[in-house]
Tab-separated table of C-alpha atoms in Angstrom:
chain	number	residue	atom	x	y	z
A	1273	UNK	CA	144.782	8.463	67.788
A	1274	UNK	CA	140.999	8.385	67.727
A	1275	UNK	CA	139.169	11.122	69.562
A	1276	UNK	CA	136.642	10.054	72.192
A	1277	UNK	CA	133.126	10.214	70.775
A	1278	UNK	CA	131.083	13.280	71.584
A	1279	UNK	CA	127.638	12.965	73.104
A	1280	UNK	CA	124.536	15.019	72.442
A	1281	UNK	CA	122.463	16.226	75.414
A	1282	UNK	CA	120.007	13.401	74.646
A	1283	UNK	CA	122.623	10.648	75.079
A	1284	UNK	CA	121.221	9.428	78.419
A	1285	UNK	CA	117.705	9.375	76.987
A	1286	UNK	CA	118.850	7.291	74.011
A	1287	UNK	CA	120.389	4.749	76.365
A	1288	UNK	CA	117.234	4.625	78.493
A	1289	UNK	CA	115.176	4.083	75.327
A	1290	UNK	CA	117.381	1.102	74.450
A	1291	UNK	CA	119.078	2.645	71.424
A	1292	UNK	CA	121.897	0.930	69.601
A	1293	UNK	CA	124.614	3.589	69.480
A	1294	UNK	CA	127.121	3.962	66.638
A	1295	UNK	CA	129.890	6.448	65.856
A	1296	UNK	CA	128.726	9.063	63.358
A	1297	UNK	CA	130.662	12.222	62.444
A	1298	UNK	CA	132.515	12.059	65.748
A	1299	UNK	CA	129.366	11.563	67.843
A	1300	UNK	CA	127.927	8.541	69.587
A	1301	UNK	CA	124.512	8.479	67.918
A	1302	UNK	CA	121.431	6.222	67.975
A	1303	UNK	CA	121.252	4.253	64.711
A	1304	UNK	CA	118.056	2.527	65.863
A	1305	UNK	CA	115.907	1.801	68.902
A	1306	UNK	CA	114.455	-1.622	69.801
A	1307	UNK	CA	111.627	-1.217	67.247
A	1308	UNK	CA	114.202	-1.356	64.427
A	1309	UNK	CA	114.891	0.647	61.281
A	1310	UNK	CA	111.940	-0.715	59.308
A	1311	UNK	CA	109.377	-0.028	62.034
A	1312	UNK	CA	110.830	3.404	62.835
A	1313	UNK	CA	110.740	4.358	59.155
A	1314	UNK	CA	107.127	3.227	58.715
A	1315	UNK	CA	106.068	4.829	62.000
A	1316	UNK	CA	107.484	8.157	60.808
A	1317	UNK	CA	105.558	7.965	57.517
A	1318	UNK	CA	102.392	6.790	59.286
A	1319	UNK	CA	102.483	8.759	62.546
A	1320	UNK	CA	105.517	10.659	63.847
A	1321	UNK	CA	109.190	9.925	64.500
A	1322	UNK	CA	111.411	11.882	66.880
A	1323	UNK	CA	115.048	12.216	65.791
A	1324	UNK	CA	118.040	13.624	67.640
A	1325	UNK	CA	120.016	15.727	65.172
A	1326	UNK	CA	121.950	17.685	67.792
A	1327	UNK	CA	125.215	16.626	66.177
A	1328	UNK	CA	124.516	19.049	63.348
A	1329	UNK	CA	126.313	22.386	63.443
A	1330	UNK	CA	124.488	25.632	64.222
A	1331	UNK	CA	125.975	29.034	63.463
A	1332	UNK	CA	124.714	32.543	64.284
A	1333	UNK	CA	125.606	35.375	61.930
A	1334	UNK	CA	124.964	38.935	63.132
A	1335	UNK	CA	125.629	41.955	60.903
A	1336	UNK	CA	128.029	44.416	62.583
A	1337	UNK	CA	125.941	47.225	61.060
A	1338	UNK	CA	122.793	45.960	62.747
A	1339	UNK	CA	121.209	45.789	59.313
A	1340	UNK	CA	120.406	42.177	58.406
A	1341	UNK	CA	120.619	42.804	54.691
A	1342	UNK	CA	124.372	43.307	55.120
A	1343	UNK	CA	124.683	39.787	56.533
A	1344	UNK	CA	122.479	38.426	53.753
A	1345	UNK	CA	124.648	40.062	51.086
A	1346	UNK	CA	127.782	38.712	52.758
A	1347	UNK	CA	126.418	35.164	52.891
A	1348	UNK	CA	125.409	35.340	49.230
A	1349	UNK	CA	129.139	35.493	48.461
A	1350	UNK	CA	129.321	31.849	49.635
A	1351	UNK	CA	126.029	30.312	48.453
A	1352	UNK	CA	124.010	30.525	45.214
A	1353	UNK	CA	120.695	30.797	47.081
A	1354	UNK	CA	118.844	34.098	47.418
A	1355	UNK	CA	119.400	35.124	51.037
A	1356	UNK	CA	118.582	38.819	50.620
A	1357	UNK	CA	114.968	38.029	49.694
A	1358	UNK	CA	114.570	35.490	52.512
A	1359	UNK	CA	111.957	37.085	54.760
A	1360	UNK	CA	112.038	37.157	58.573
A	1361	UNK	CA	110.749	33.877	59.986
A	1362	UNK	CA	111.545	31.937	56.823
A	1363	UNK	CA	114.043	29.182	56.096
A	1364	UNK	CA	115.713	28.074	52.865
A	1365	UNK	CA	118.006	25.284	51.618
A	1366	UNK	CA	121.422	26.316	50.265
A	1367	UNK	CA	124.795	24.863	49.339
A	1368	UNK	CA	128.322	26.189	49.901
A	1369	UNK	CA	130.077	26.100	46.550
A	1370	UNK	CA	133.781	25.898	45.717
A	1371	UNK	CA	135.759	27.780	43.063
A	1372	UNK	CA	135.265	24.974	40.553
A	1373	UNK	CA	131.539	24.683	41.251
A	1374	UNK	CA	131.727	21.758	43.675
A	1375	UNK	CA	129.735	21.593	46.886
A	1376	UNK	CA	131.545	21.808	50.239
A	1377	UNK	CA	128.344	21.304	52.269
A	1378	UNK	CA	124.595	21.781	52.157
A	1379	UNK	CA	122.757	23.739	54.808
A	1380	UNK	CA	119.582	25.439	55.975
A	1381	UNK	CA	119.548	29.230	56.319
A	1382	UNK	CA	116.981	30.995	58.514
A	1383	UNK	CA	116.197	34.687	58.767
A	1384	UNK	CA	115.825	35.264	62.537
A	1385	UNK	CA	114.969	38.975	61.970
A	1386	UNK	CA	118.195	40.420	63.348
A	1387	UNK	CA	120.484	37.444	62.695
A	1388	UNK	CA	120.896	34.511	60.336
A	1389	UNK	CA	120.865	30.932	61.630
A	1390	UNK	CA	122.761	28.303	59.660
A	1391	UNK	CA	122.321	24.566	60.253
A	1392	UNK	CA	125.106	22.522	58.653
A	1393	UNK	CA	126.175	18.886	58.516
A	1394	UNK	CA	127.973	17.454	61.533
A	1395	UNK	CA	130.902	16.104	59.534
A	1396	UNK	CA	131.487	19.503	57.892
A	1397	UNK	CA	130.815	21.877	60.760
A	1398	UNK	CA	134.405	22.729	61.651
A	1399	UNK	CA	135.289	23.501	58.041
A	1400	UNK	CA	132.027	25.362	57.452
A	1401	UNK	CA	132.510	27.564	60.475
A	1402	UNK	CA	136.076	28.426	59.434
A	1403	UNK	CA	134.867	29.140	55.890
A	1404	UNK	CA	132.027	31.430	57.005
A	1405	UNK	CA	134.099	33.116	59.679
A	1406	UNK	CA	136.902	33.931	57.255
A	1407	UNK	CA	134.581	35.281	54.586
A	1408	UNK	CA	132.161	37.220	56.805
A	1409	UNK	CA	134.247	38.317	59.791
A	1410	UNK	CA	134.659	41.862	58.476
A	1411	UNK	CA	130.942	42.546	58.153
A	1412	UNK	CA	129.483	40.135	60.686
A	1413	UNK	CA	130.065	38.366	63.965
A	1414	UNK	CA	130.057	34.630	63.321
A	1415	UNK	CA	129.362	32.492	66.363
A	1416	UNK	CA	129.142	28.733	66.813
A	1417	UNK	CA	126.087	27.687	68.789
A	1418	UNK	CA	127.721	24.632	70.353
A	1419	UNK	CA	125.454	24.833	73.371
A	1420	UNK	CA	122.339	24.189	71.323
A	1421	UNK	CA	120.563	20.936	70.582
A	1422	UNK	CA	118.305	20.107	67.642
A	1423	UNK	CA	115.554	17.517	67.401
A	1424	UNK	CA	113.325	16.684	64.445
A	1425	UNK	CA	109.689	15.642	64.769
A	1426	UNK	CA	108.582	14.230	61.429
A	1427	UNK	CA	105.418	12.651	60.098
A	1428	UNK	CA	101.693	13.259	59.671
A	1429	UNK	CA	101.077	13.245	63.435
A	1430	UNK	CA	103.813	15.831	64.079
A	1431	UNK	CA	101.459	18.802	63.911
A	1432	UNK	CA	99.054	17.447	66.515
A	1433	UNK	CA	101.908	16.377	68.800
A	1434	UNK	CA	103.668	19.727	68.701
A	1435	UNK	CA	100.437	21.736	68.849
A	1436	UNK	CA	99.623	19.903	72.088
A	1437	UNK	CA	102.677	21.615	73.598
A	1438	UNK	CA	102.088	24.951	71.879
A	1439	UNK	CA	99.086	25.617	69.615
A	1440	UNK	CA	101.097	28.171	67.622
A	1441	UNK	CA	102.906	25.295	65.922
A	1442	UNK	CA	99.786	24.325	63.959
A	1443	UNK	CA	99.582	27.672	62.176
A	1444	UNK	CA	103.078	27.415	60.712
A	1445	UNK	CA	103.560	26.572	57.040
A	1446	UNK	CA	106.414	24.704	55.348
A	1447	UNK	CA	109.724	26.533	55.919
A	1448	UNK	CA	108.246	28.938	58.495
A	1449	UNK	CA	110.374	29.524	61.589
A	1450	UNK	CA	109.091	30.784	64.949
A	1451	UNK	CA	110.340	31.167	68.497
A	1452	UNK	CA	108.042	29.517	71.022
A	1453	UNK	CA	108.084	27.852	74.421
A	1454	UNK	CA	107.636	24.089	74.512
A	1455	UNK	CA	107.254	22.413	77.911
A	1456	UNK	CA	108.625	25.621	79.443
A	1457	UNK	CA	111.735	25.617	77.255
A	1458	UNK	CA	112.336	28.500	74.796
A	1459	UNK	CA	112.745	26.943	71.348
A	1460	UNK	CA	113.341	27.896	67.734
A	1461	UNK	CA	110.896	25.847	65.691
A	1462	UNK	CA	110.965	25.425	61.915
A	1463	UNK	CA	108.336	23.578	59.918
A	1464	UNK	CA	110.812	21.551	57.908
A	1465	UNK	CA	112.893	18.405	58.040
A	1466	UNK	CA	114.662	15.872	55.904
A	1467	UNK	CA	112.289	12.944	55.543
A	1468	UNK	CA	109.838	14.177	52.905
A	1469	UNK	CA	107.166	14.296	55.608
A	1470	UNK	CA	105.481	17.288	57.142
A	1471	UNK	CA	107.126	18.040	60.460
A	1472	UNK	CA	109.333	20.296	62.512
A	1473	UNK	CA	112.906	20.830	63.569
A	1474	UNK	CA	113.206	22.182	67.079
A	1475	UNK	CA	116.286	23.885	68.463
A	1476	UNK	CA	116.884	24.709	72.097
A	1477	UNK	CA	119.655	25.181	74.649
A	1478	UNK	CA	121.250	21.813	75.517
A	1479	UNK	CA	119.818	21.959	79.065
A	1480	UNK	CA	116.232	21.953	77.783
A	1481	UNK	CA	116.600	19.250	75.135
A	1482	UNK	CA	115.601	16.248	77.231
A	1483	UNK	CA	112.576	18.075	78.667
A	1484	UNK	CA	111.258	18.839	75.184
A	1485	UNK	CA	112.106	15.385	73.819
A	1486	UNK	CA	110.319	13.685	76.715
A	1487	UNK	CA	107.275	15.952	76.347
A	1488	UNK	CA	107.048	14.992	72.671
A	1489	UNK	CA	107.607	11.280	73.310
A	1490	UNK	CA	104.741	11.457	75.822
A	1491	UNK	CA	102.363	12.457	73.021
A	1492	UNK	CA	100.336	9.703	71.388
A	1493	UNK	CA	101.740	8.581	68.033
A	1494	UNK	CA	105.309	9.857	68.691
A	1495	UNK	CA	108.104	7.249	68.786
A	1496	UNK	CA	111.886	7.654	68.706
A	1497	UNK	CA	113.624	7.016	65.392
A	1498	UNK	CA	117.345	6.682	64.713
A	1499	UNK	CA	119.833	7.558	62.013
A	1500	UNK	CA	119.045	4.336	60.138
A	1501	UNK	CA	115.444	5.359	59.538
A	1502	UNK	CA	116.498	8.929	58.859
A	1503	UNK	CA	118.700	7.664	56.014
A	1504	UNK	CA	116.051	5.460	54.361
A	1505	UNK	CA	113.445	8.225	54.766
A	1506	UNK	CA	115.603	10.894	53.138
A	1507	UNK	CA	116.568	8.511	50.337
A	1508	UNK	CA	112.928	7.726	49.536
A	1509	UNK	CA	112.301	11.478	49.603
A	1510	UNK	CA	115.061	11.960	47.003
A	1511	UNK	CA	117.100	14.149	49.355
A	1512	UNK	CA	120.895	14.241	49.127
A	1513	UNK	CA	123.239	12.995	51.818
A	1514	UNK	CA	126.322	15.209	51.792
A	1515	UNK	CA	129.446	13.132	51.260
A	1516	UNK	CA	127.496	10.471	49.327
A	1517	UNK	CA	125.154	12.111	46.813
A	1518	UNK	CA	126.830	15.505	46.661
A	1519	UNK	CA	130.408	16.478	47.465
A	1520	UNK	CA	133.359	18.560	46.307
A	1521	UNK	CA	133.295	16.834	42.894
A	1522	UNK	CA	129.609	17.458	42.124
A	1523	UNK	CA	128.078	20.772	41.129
A	1524	UNK	CA	124.579	21.927	42.095
A	1525	UNK	CA	123.473	21.417	38.480
A	1526	UNK	CA	124.910	17.904	38.214
A	1527	UNK	CA	123.288	17.203	41.576
A	1528	UNK	CA	119.858	18.311	40.272
A	1529	UNK	CA	119.768	21.072	42.877
A	1530	UNK	CA	119.017	23.968	40.482
A	1531	UNK	CA	115.873	24.632	42.512
A	1532	UNK	CA	118.171	25.904	45.286
A	1533	UNK	CA	119.453	28.668	42.960
A	1534	UNK	CA	116.733	31.285	42.802
A	1535	UNK	CA	116.186	33.423	39.688
A	1536	UNK	CA	117.813	36.475	41.293
A	1537	UNK	CA	121.147	34.624	41.481
A	1538	UNK	CA	121.076	33.191	37.950
A	1539	UNK	CA	122.397	34.929	34.849
A	1540	UNK	CA	120.207	37.976	34.180
A	1541	UNK	CA	119.021	38.093	37.819
A	1542	UNK	CA	119.332	41.117	40.119
A	1543	UNK	CA	122.299	39.612	42.019
A	1544	UNK	CA	123.495	37.056	39.488
A	1545	UNK	CA	126.614	35.089	40.389
A	1546	UNK	CA	128.992	36.424	43.008
A	1547	UNK	CA	129.488	33.030	44.716
A	1548	UNK	CA	132.400	30.608	44.278
A	1549	UNK	CA	132.193	28.719	40.992
A	1550	UNK	CA	129.393	30.964	39.677
A	1551	UNK	CA	130.700	30.857	36.111
A	1552	UNK	CA	130.828	27.049	36.090
A	1553	UNK	CA	127.282	26.886	37.424
A	1554	UNK	CA	126.020	29.540	34.965
A	1555	UNK	CA	127.537	27.634	32.024
A	1556	UNK	CA	125.965	24.392	33.222
A	1557	UNK	CA	122.574	26.053	33.696
A	1558	UNK	CA	122.800	27.201	30.068
A	1559	UNK	CA	124.415	24.169	28.420
A	1560	UNK	CA	123.558	21.272	30.715
A	1561	UNK	CA	126.042	18.841	32.247
A	1562	UNK	CA	127.700	15.629	31.137
A	1563	UNK	CA	126.158	13.753	34.061
A	1564	UNK	CA	123.155	14.102	36.289
A	1565	UNK	CA	121.873	12.831	39.634
A	1566	UNK	CA	118.867	10.579	39.033
A	1567	UNK	CA	116.654	8.146	40.900
A	1568	UNK	CA	117.217	4.433	40.273
A	1569	UNK	CA	114.697	1.664	40.863
A	1570	UNK	CA	115.931	-1.923	40.722
A	1571	UNK	CA	113.653	-4.346	38.916
A	1572	UNK	CA	114.389	-7.176	41.353
A	1573	UNK	CA	114.428	-7.245	45.134
A	1574	UNK	CA	118.193	-7.041	45.633
A	1575	UNK	CA	119.152	-3.644	47.093
A	1576	UNK	CA	121.658	-1.735	44.955
A	1577	UNK	CA	123.981	0.091	47.341
A	1578	UNK	CA	126.198	3.161	47.108
A	1579	UNK	CA	129.357	2.514	45.097
A	1580	UNK	CA	127.779	0.100	42.596
A	1581	UNK	CA	128.904	0.767	39.021
A	1582	UNK	CA	126.244	1.365	36.370
A	1583	UNK	CA	126.393	0.208	32.763
A	1584	UNK	CA	124.295	1.023	29.710
A	1585	UNK	CA	124.359	-2.555	28.439
A	1586	UNK	CA	123.670	-5.968	29.858
A	1587	UNK	CA	127.211	-7.116	29.092
A	1588	UNK	CA	128.715	-4.405	31.267
A	1589	UNK	CA	130.832	-2.923	28.457
A	1590	UNK	CA	129.508	0.647	28.391
A	1591	UNK	CA	129.957	2.551	31.679
A	1592	UNK	CA	127.006	4.806	32.453
A	1593	UNK	CA	127.755	6.075	35.972
A	1594	UNK	CA	127.590	4.930	39.576
A	1595	UNK	CA	125.234	4.666	42.538
A	1596	UNK	CA	125.790	7.123	45.400
A	1597	UNK	CA	123.084	5.976	47.861
A	1598	UNK	CA	121.007	2.836	47.892
A	1599	UNK	CA	118.865	0.932	50.350
A	1600	UNK	CA	115.680	-1.020	50.700
A	1601	UNK	CA	112.869	1.547	50.845
A	1602	UNK	CA	110.399	0.370	53.491
A	1603	UNK	CA	107.561	2.596	52.219
A	1604	UNK	CA	108.294	1.779	48.580
A	1605	UNK	CA	108.544	-1.907	49.474
A	1606	UNK	CA	111.613	-2.439	47.337
A	1607	UNK	CA	115.112	-1.244	46.575
A	1608	UNK	CA	115.630	2.471	45.946
A	1609	UNK	CA	118.816	4.257	44.947
A	1610	UNK	CA	120.210	7.416	43.456
A	1611	UNK	CA	123.359	8.058	41.539
A	1612	UNK	CA	125.120	9.928	38.781
A	1613	UNK	CA	124.426	8.897	35.210
A	1614	UNK	CA	125.869	10.180	31.932
A	1615	UNK	CA	123.489	12.745	30.404
A	1616	UNK	CA	122.639	10.526	27.426
A	1617	UNK	CA	121.453	7.790	29.818
A	1618	UNK	CA	119.713	10.041	32.331
A	1619	UNK	CA	116.228	10.239	30.805
A	1620	UNK	CA	113.465	8.815	32.990
A	1621	UNK	CA	112.661	5.302	31.808
A	1622	UNK	CA	116.195	4.481	30.647
A	1623	UNK	CA	117.149	0.895	31.515
A	1624	UNK	CA	120.620	0.514	33.030
A	1625	UNK	CA	122.495	-2.319	34.714
A	1626	UNK	CA	124.014	-2.141	38.175
A	1627	UNK	CA	126.946	-4.315	39.165
A	1628	UNK	CA	126.071	-6.117	42.409
A	1629	UNK	CA	128.344	-8.909	43.660
A	1630	UNK	CA	129.567	-9.558	40.125
A	1631	UNK	CA	126.110	-9.692	38.566
A	1632	UNK	CA	124.492	-7.033	36.415
A	1633	UNK	CA	121.019	-6.247	37.705
A	1634	UNK	CA	118.545	-4.212	35.652
A	1635	UNK	CA	117.591	-0.816	37.106
A	1636	UNK	CA	115.405	1.937	35.674
A	1637	UNK	CA	116.081	5.658	35.789
A	1638	UNK	CA	113.107	7.154	37.617
A	1639	UNK	CA	112.015	10.594	38.752
A	1640	UNK	CA	112.627	11.662	42.337
A	1641	UNK	CA	111.242	11.486	44.959
A	1642	UNK	CA	110.252	7.845	45.379
A	1643	UNK	CA	107.670	8.857	47.980
A	1644	UNK	CA	105.762	12.106	47.412
A	1645	UNK	CA	106.465	14.845	49.936
A	1646	UNK	CA	103.622	15.824	52.257
A	1647	UNK	CA	104.862	19.290	53.191
A	1648	UNK	CA	102.253	21.744	54.545
A	1649	UNK	CA	102.838	24.525	52.002
B	490	UNK	CA	120.868	-33.939	64.829
B	491	UNK	CA	124.144	-32.132	65.226
B	492	UNK	CA	124.290	-28.345	64.985
B	493	UNK	CA	127.519	-26.354	64.930
B	494	UNK	CA	128.105	-22.624	65.245
B	495	UNK	CA	130.720	-20.133	64.001
B	496	UNK	CA	132.010	-16.978	65.629
B	497	UNK	CA	130.548	-15.147	62.612
B	498	UNK	CA	127.111	-16.254	63.889
B	499	UNK	CA	126.312	-18.864	61.261
B	500	UNK	CA	124.850	-22.218	62.259
B	501	UNK	CA	125.360	-25.473	60.385
B	502	UNK	CA	123.139	-28.521	60.737
B	503	UNK	CA	124.617	-31.833	59.571
B	504	UNK	CA	122.274	-34.020	57.527
B	505	UNK	CA	124.407	-36.949	56.376
B	506	UNK	CA	127.159	-35.405	54.241
B	507	UNK	CA	125.091	-32.266	53.608
B	508	UNK	CA	125.232	-29.047	55.632
B	509	UNK	CA	122.198	-26.799	56.055
B	510	UNK	CA	123.461	-23.292	56.860
B	511	UNK	CA	121.746	-20.254	58.310
B	512	UNK	CA	122.330	-17.393	60.725
B	513	UNK	CA	121.702	-17.546	64.433
B	514	UNK	CA	118.805	-15.875	66.227
B	515	UNK	CA	121.358	-13.545	67.791
B	516	UNK	CA	122.617	-12.485	64.342
B	517	UNK	CA	119.113	-12.087	62.923
B	518	UNK	CA	118.179	-9.903	65.857
B	519	UNK	CA	121.313	-7.774	65.449
B	520	UNK	CA	120.688	-7.269	61.715
B	521	UNK	CA	117.072	-6.210	62.127
B	522	UNK	CA	114.414	-6.963	59.546
B	523	UNK	CA	115.981	-8.797	56.625
B	524	UNK	CA	114.666	-7.599	53.265
B	525	UNK	CA	116.677	-9.702	50.821
B	526	UNK	CA	118.870	-12.778	50.711
B	527	UNK	CA	120.631	-14.676	47.964
B	528	UNK	CA	123.311	-17.363	47.730
B	529	UNK	CA	126.076	-18.337	45.335
B	530	UNK	CA	124.833	-20.373	42.389
B	531	UNK	CA	124.310	-24.125	42.914
B	532	UNK	CA	127.441	-26.026	41.913
B	533	UNK	CA	129.768	-23.274	43.084
B	534	UNK	CA	132.590	-24.558	45.255
B	535	UNK	CA	133.222	-22.366	48.275
B	536	UNK	CA	136.134	-22.586	50.669
B	537	UNK	CA	135.576	-22.435	54.409
B	538	UNK	CA	135.309	-18.749	55.300
B	539	UNK	CA	134.307	-17.598	51.785
B	540	UNK	CA	131.079	-15.702	51.280
B	541	UNK	CA	128.401	-18.257	50.391
B	542	UNK	CA	125.344	-15.986	50.696
B	543	UNK	CA	124.284	-12.476	51.613
B	544	UNK	CA	121.530	-11.109	53.807
B	545	UNK	CA	120.460	-7.498	53.538
B	546	UNK	CA	118.682	-5.288	56.040
B	547	UNK	CA	117.250	-1.871	55.160
B	548	UNK	CA	120.610	-0.311	55.754
B	549	UNK	CA	123.344	-2.796	54.889
B	550	UNK	CA	124.394	-6.027	53.232
B	551	UNK	CA	126.083	-8.715	55.338
B	552	UNK	CA	128.035	-11.688	54.025
B	553	UNK	CA	127.269	-15.191	55.213
B	554	UNK	CA	130.504	-17.186	55.319
B	555	UNK	CA	130.704	-20.873	54.503
B	556	UNK	CA	131.322	-22.704	57.818
B	557	UNK	CA	133.014	-25.500	55.871
B	558	UNK	CA	134.385	-26.100	52.385
B	559	UNK	CA	131.898	-27.614	49.928
B	560	UNK	CA	129.657	-27.183	46.901
B	561	UNK	CA	126.498	-25.103	46.999
B	562	UNK	CA	123.477	-27.344	46.493
B	563	UNK	CA	120.492	-25.039	46.903
B	564	UNK	CA	119.272	-21.683	48.166
B	565	UNK	CA	116.141	-21.630	50.327
B	566	UNK	CA	113.606	-20.487	47.728
B	567	UNK	CA	111.126	-19.504	50.433
B	568	UNK	CA	113.419	-16.510	51.137
B	569	UNK	CA	113.072	-15.107	47.615
B	570	UNK	CA	109.728	-13.495	48.355
B	571	UNK	CA	109.951	-13.508	52.137
B	572	UNK	CA	113.484	-12.855	53.376
B	573	UNK	CA	112.058	-11.849	56.762
B	574	UNK	CA	111.481	-15.564	57.362
B	575	UNK	CA	115.094	-15.462	58.552
B	576	UNK	CA	113.989	-13.142	61.376
B	577	UNK	CA	110.915	-15.180	62.258
B	578	UNK	CA	112.571	-18.606	62.314
B	579	UNK	CA	116.328	-18.132	61.896
B	580	UNK	CA	117.380	-21.591	62.979
B	581	UNK	CA	114.522	-23.482	61.276
B	582	UNK	CA	112.440	-22.491	58.235
B	583	UNK	CA	114.748	-19.510	57.712
B	584	UNK	CA	117.748	-21.623	56.696
B	585	UNK	CA	119.683	-20.022	53.839
B	586	UNK	CA	121.740	-22.531	51.903
B	587	UNK	CA	122.395	-26.271	51.613
B	588	UNK	CA	125.904	-27.353	50.720
B	589	UNK	CA	128.095	-30.445	50.680
B	590	UNK	CA	130.672	-31.052	53.388
B	591	UNK	CA	133.955	-31.694	51.574
B	592	UNK	CA	135.995	-32.391	54.703
B	593	UNK	CA	134.111	-33.455	57.822
B	594	UNK	CA	137.178	-32.755	59.971
B	595	UNK	CA	136.472	-29.001	59.566
B	596	UNK	CA	133.424	-29.502	61.794
B	597	UNK	CA	135.734	-30.087	64.725
B	598	UNK	CA	136.873	-26.481	64.573
B	599	UNK	CA	133.327	-25.160	64.994
B	600	UNK	CA	131.498	-24.434	68.239
B	601	UNK	CA	128.791	-26.458	69.882
B	602	UNK	CA	125.588	-24.869	71.186
B	603	UNK	CA	126.838	-24.357	74.741
B	604	UNK	CA	130.063	-22.685	73.585
B	605	UNK	CA	128.231	-20.412	71.150
B	606	UNK	CA	125.627	-19.455	73.727
B	607	UNK	CA	128.386	-18.502	76.139
B	608	UNK	CA	130.011	-16.377	73.384
B	609	UNK	CA	126.937	-14.254	72.687
B	610	UNK	CA	125.928	-14.063	76.321
């Protein structure tokens, strides 16, 4: 029996804005508004897009000792990122690893001074919460923040739009997090996002979400954008979609996410290892992997989609890997994709062939991202 | 000029024993901006209901099904560099494929304009 779809606190606003709603991770979510995916994507890169990401899971971790470093140490038993060195008011990307080095979800971790805030993927949030609760319950209280919404304001006009509601937003740098009132609503604001653009993610109690969203939509240059644009934006930015580009079968090294494993957690570091699959990851950091996540740029105009098989030769005899995400990139003006490729075919510039509707289309291995990030570092 | 419609939102215009096939304005609007289209190679025989072409939006690929059985004659070359022509003029310049009509009796199973319009509201 299918469960009824859940609604975010912005559901009524989406309907009023004319959104086309689709089921996503158990929620009824806006895939696009009347402007359409292409326009919403380009508006976000050119001005600012407002996204509802309230379906994502939020978790509060408080150390029972009252000493945040105890919570940070405890969380480091689940992720290869350095949480202990994460300063108050700072955010960092991390992955939950499994015993064989796979990834069970990716997440953002914020140091809120006396607690840690985790933001996890909607489709994984039940499992993530159970995982964290089981591992940390002895040292920490682990609480689901189901009553909180999350919206993302992304694009070059995001700073001016948010600063109009609270000037403090302009002073923040990439991955800073601050508590501030917006339109009278207490919010947790991070200068981050998942589009490759400068911008913010803004969390608040469900009751205040529509007030803040409307205040932002009232700013010049801010337009609503749906999950469709969010997907093409993150793909152009070279960012992974959990469940497509990374999953239980991919390690952080195969997934080209070594940058999320700080020096302190690598072999020879102050707190090396200590997370699930640490030995697998350490070996791969030292010896490399048999396959690697790469960017793929089709030579023609036909989009190469997730699931397409890749071959090293035009005849399709030598398998080279497969595509995990692919779409038309509106800012690139052509097809963009990423996928896993055997290490000996993963060098930038390598020509491969993607199977699309029975034809083999030439694609080139390219560096990621497709569109340079404009973060305010 | 006789135009027929399918419940899959293709249209078919009869020109002698040739069918010109495209997607309806309703379908083009639902798909959003079309970024790519291609058809089966000329000479390919397609059965009614088989995929004869594809149109792709930013997010997804959608099959265009042959409204009748026949041989592919030509793809609309204007779409190669400008697939969004399908959005701008879906039932005119944005036609997708020309094909033969192997069995004209299949046309009787298709919808006329009034029936299709009632279907999509």
